[in-house]
Short mmCIF file of C-alpha atoms in Angstrom, two decimals:
data_model
loop_
_atom_site.label_atom_id
_atom_site.label_comp_id
_atom_site.label_asym_id
_atom_site.label_seq_id
_atom_site.Cartn_x
_atom_site.Cartn_y
_atom_site.Cartn_z
CA UNK D 19 -28.89 -54.03 32.92
CA UNK D 20 -31.94 -53.91 35.17
CA UNK D 21 -32.95 -50.44 36.33
CA UNK D 22 -35.11 -50.33 39.44
CA UNK D 23 -37.37 -47.58 40.78
CA UNK D 24 -34.59 -45.82 42.72
CA UNK D 25 -32.34 -45.88 39.64
CA UNK D 26 -35.18 -44.31 37.66
CA UNK D 27 -35.61 -41.56 40.25
CA UNK D 28 -31.85 -40.92 40.23
CA UNK D 29 -31.76 -40.70 36.43
CA UNK D 30 -34.71 -38.33 36.42
CA UNK D 31 -32.91 -36.00 38.84
CA UNK D 32 -29.71 -36.14 36.81
CA UNK D 33 -31.62 -35.13 33.68
CA UNK D 34 -33.74 -32.45 35.34
CA UNK D 35 -31.07 -30.99 37.66
CA UNK D 36 -27.67 -31.88 36.16
CA UNK D 37 -25.67 -29.36 38.22
CA UNK D 38 -26.88 -30.48 41.64
CA UNK D 39 -24.47 -32.11 44.10
CA UNK D 40 -24.57 -35.79 45.06
CA UNK D 41 -25.33 -34.73 48.62
CA UNK D 42 -28.37 -32.74 47.44
CA UNK D 43 -29.57 -35.61 45.24
CA UNK D 44 -29.37 -37.95 48.24
CA UNK D 45 -31.30 -35.50 50.40
CA UNK D 46 -33.99 -35.05 47.72
CA UNK D 47 -34.37 -38.81 47.26
CA UNK D 48 -34.24 -39.57 50.98
CA UNK D 49 -31.33 -42.02 50.70
CA UNK D 50 -27.85 -42.12 52.19
CA UNK D 51 -25.12 -40.38 50.22
CA UNK D 52 -23.15 -43.64 50.09
CA UNK D 53 -26.15 -45.48 48.64
CA UNK D 54 -26.60 -42.82 45.99
CA UNK D 55 -22.90 -42.82 45.11
CA UNK D 56 -22.87 -46.61 44.81
CA UNK D 57 -25.88 -46.44 42.47
CA UNK D 58 -24.24 -43.74 40.36
CA UNK D 59 -21.03 -45.76 40.15
CA UNK D 60 -22.97 -48.86 39.04
CA UNK D 61 -24.98 -46.91 36.47
CA UNK D 62 -21.73 -45.51 35.03
CA UNK D 63 -19.99 -48.90 35.11
CA UNK D 64 -22.95 -50.53 33.34
CA UNK D 65 -22.95 -47.83 30.65
CA UNK D 66 -26.32 -46.30 31.54
CA UNK D 67 -24.69 -42.97 32.44
CA UNK D 68 -22.23 -42.15 29.67
CA UNK D 69 -21.17 -38.61 30.48
CA UNK D 70 -21.55 -35.70 32.82
CA UNK D 71 -20.42 -32.78 30.69
CA UNK D 72 -22.50 -29.82 29.60
CA UNK D 73 -24.78 -29.95 26.59
CA UNK D 74 -23.55 -27.42 24.03
CA UNK D 75 -25.41 -25.64 21.24
CA UNK D 76 -23.70 -25.64 17.82
CA UNK D 77 -25.96 -22.71 16.85
CA UNK D 78 -24.73 -20.65 19.81
CA UNK D 79 -21.18 -21.55 18.73
CA UNK D 80 -21.85 -19.92 15.35
CA UNK D 81 -23.01 -23.03 13.46
CA UNK D 82 -26.82 -22.73 13.16
CA UNK D 83 -27.21 -24.82 10.00
CA UNK D 84 -27.87 -28.51 10.67
CA UNK D 85 -27.87 -31.22 8.02
CA UNK D 86 -27.98 -34.98 7.90
CA UNK D 87 -25.63 -36.39 5.30
CA UNK D 88 -26.01 -39.94 3.98
CA UNK D 89 -22.63 -41.21 2.80
CA UNK D 90 -22.17 -44.12 0.45
CA UNK D 91 -18.79 -45.81 0.84
CA UNK D 92 -16.74 -48.07 -1.41
CA UNK D 93 -16.92 -51.65 -0.12
CA UNK D 94 -14.19 -52.39 2.39
CA UNK D 95 -13.52 -48.73 3.26
CA UNK D 96 -16.09 -48.11 5.98
CA UNK D 97 -13.56 -47.93 8.81
CA UNK D 98 -11.22 -45.66 6.84
CA UNK D 99 -14.01 -43.25 5.96
CA UNK D 100 -15.29 -43.33 9.55
CA UNK D 101 -11.81 -42.41 10.79
CA UNK D 102 -11.60 -39.58 8.23
CA UNK D 103 -15.00 -38.23 9.32
CA UNK D 104 -13.72 -37.97 12.88
CA UNK D 105 -11.16 -35.43 11.65
CA UNK D 106 -13.86 -33.05 10.32
CA UNK D 107 -14.88 -30.73 13.17
CA UNK D 108 -18.27 -29.89 11.67
CA UNK D 109 -19.35 -33.53 11.94
CA UNK D 110 -20.88 -33.77 15.39
CA UNK D 111 -21.79 -37.45 15.13
CA UNK D 112 -21.87 -40.25 12.59
CA UNK D 113 -23.39 -43.72 12.49
CA UNK D 114 -23.10 -46.84 10.35
CA UNK D 115 -26.57 -47.46 8.94
CA UNK D 116 -28.65 -49.77 6.80
CA UNK D 117 -30.75 -48.55 3.92
CA UNK D 118 -29.84 -45.64 1.65
CA UNK D 119 -26.15 -45.30 2.37
CA UNK D 120 -23.49 -46.71 4.63
CA UNK D 121 -23.02 -43.82 7.07
CA UNK D 122 -25.24 -41.07 8.38
CA UNK D 123 -23.52 -37.94 9.67
CA UNK D 124 -24.99 -35.03 11.58
CA UNK D 125 -23.20 -31.99 10.19
CA UNK D 126 -23.31 -28.33 11.28
CA UNK D 127 -22.31 -25.23 9.36
CA UNK D 128 -22.03 -21.48 9.78
CA UNK D 129 -24.32 -20.97 6.78
CA UNK D 130 -25.36 -22.83 3.63
CA UNK D 131 -22.15 -21.96 1.80
CA UNK D 132 -20.06 -23.34 4.65
CA UNK D 133 -22.22 -26.47 4.71
CA UNK D 134 -21.54 -26.92 1.00
CA UNK D 135 -17.78 -26.60 1.66
CA UNK D 136 -18.00 -29.30 4.34
CA UNK D 137 -19.94 -31.60 2.02
CA UNK D 138 -17.38 -31.05 -0.74
CA UNK D 139 -14.70 -32.04 1.75
CA UNK D 140 -16.63 -35.24 2.50
CA UNK D 141 -17.06 -36.05 -1.18
CA UNK D 142 -13.31 -35.77 -1.70
CA UNK D 143 -12.47 -38.31 1.03
CA UNK D 144 -10.96 -41.55 -0.33
CA UNK D 145 -13.62 -44.25 -0.26
CA UNK D 146 -16.63 -41.92 -0.47
CA UNK D 147 -18.74 -42.73 -3.54
CA UNK D 148 -21.53 -40.16 -3.07
CA UNK D 149 -23.46 -38.20 -0.51
CA UNK D 150 -27.08 -37.15 -0.09
CA UNK D 151 -27.85 -34.21 2.17
CA UNK D 152 -31.00 -33.26 4.02
CA UNK D 153 -31.03 -29.85 5.69
CA UNK D 154 -32.99 -29.59 8.94
CA UNK D 155 -35.47 -26.72 8.95
CA UNK D 156 -36.62 -26.74 12.58
CA UNK D 157 -36.16 -29.00 15.57
CA UNK D 158 -39.51 -30.58 16.42
CA UNK D 159 -38.48 -32.90 19.26
CA UNK D 160 -35.24 -31.99 21.02
CA UNK D 161 -32.89 -34.75 22.07
CA UNK D 162 -34.35 -36.16 25.23
CA UNK D 163 -34.17 -39.25 27.38
CA UNK D 164 -36.50 -38.46 30.26
CA UNK D 165 -39.60 -40.00 28.57
CA UNK D 166 -37.60 -43.20 27.99
CA UNK D 167 -36.36 -43.25 31.59
CA UNK D 168 -39.94 -42.76 32.81
CA UNK D 169 -41.14 -45.56 30.52
CA UNK D 170 -38.48 -47.93 31.86
CA UNK D 171 -39.41 -46.93 35.40
CA UNK D 172 -43.11 -47.68 34.76
CA UNK D 173 -42.20 -51.08 33.33
CA UNK D 174 -40.16 -51.87 36.47
CA UNK D 175 -43.13 -50.99 38.72
CA UNK D 176 -45.59 -53.01 36.65
#
C-alpha cells in the first residue's frame, strides 16, 4: 500500500496525539474532515492502522518481569501449541520464527517465581519439546513506529 505525504502526517498525529478528535486532526492538518475520515478509513482497510485502543503497561498491572521464551515444538504440532499459548494470559504475544526454536513468546510475570510457574506450564503443553528463556533487564528502545512512519514519508517525498 502506498502511503503519501498526507498519510504520513496523519499517522504522525495519530501516534503523537492518539486521543485527539478527527475534527481536531483535520483542523491541525488543514484538510476537510471528510478527506481525513476517508484517509483514515482507507488506512484501516489497507491494514496500516490496526487498532485504536490504549497502550497498557504489564508492569503497572502487577507484572513487571518480562521474558522472551523460545519454544521448540514437535513437528506437526505448531498450530496446536500456538492455540494453547493463546490460553495463557501471561503470554502477551507469540510468533513463529526461524532459527533457535519454532515459536518466540513475550511473557510477563509478577516476579521471577511466577515467571518460572508460567514457563513450567509451557513446558507441560502437549507438543512442547523444550524452552529457552531470556529475561529482559531493561527496555532500551520502547516499541515505536514514528521513526518508521517518518522514514516512509521521506521516501515518498524523495
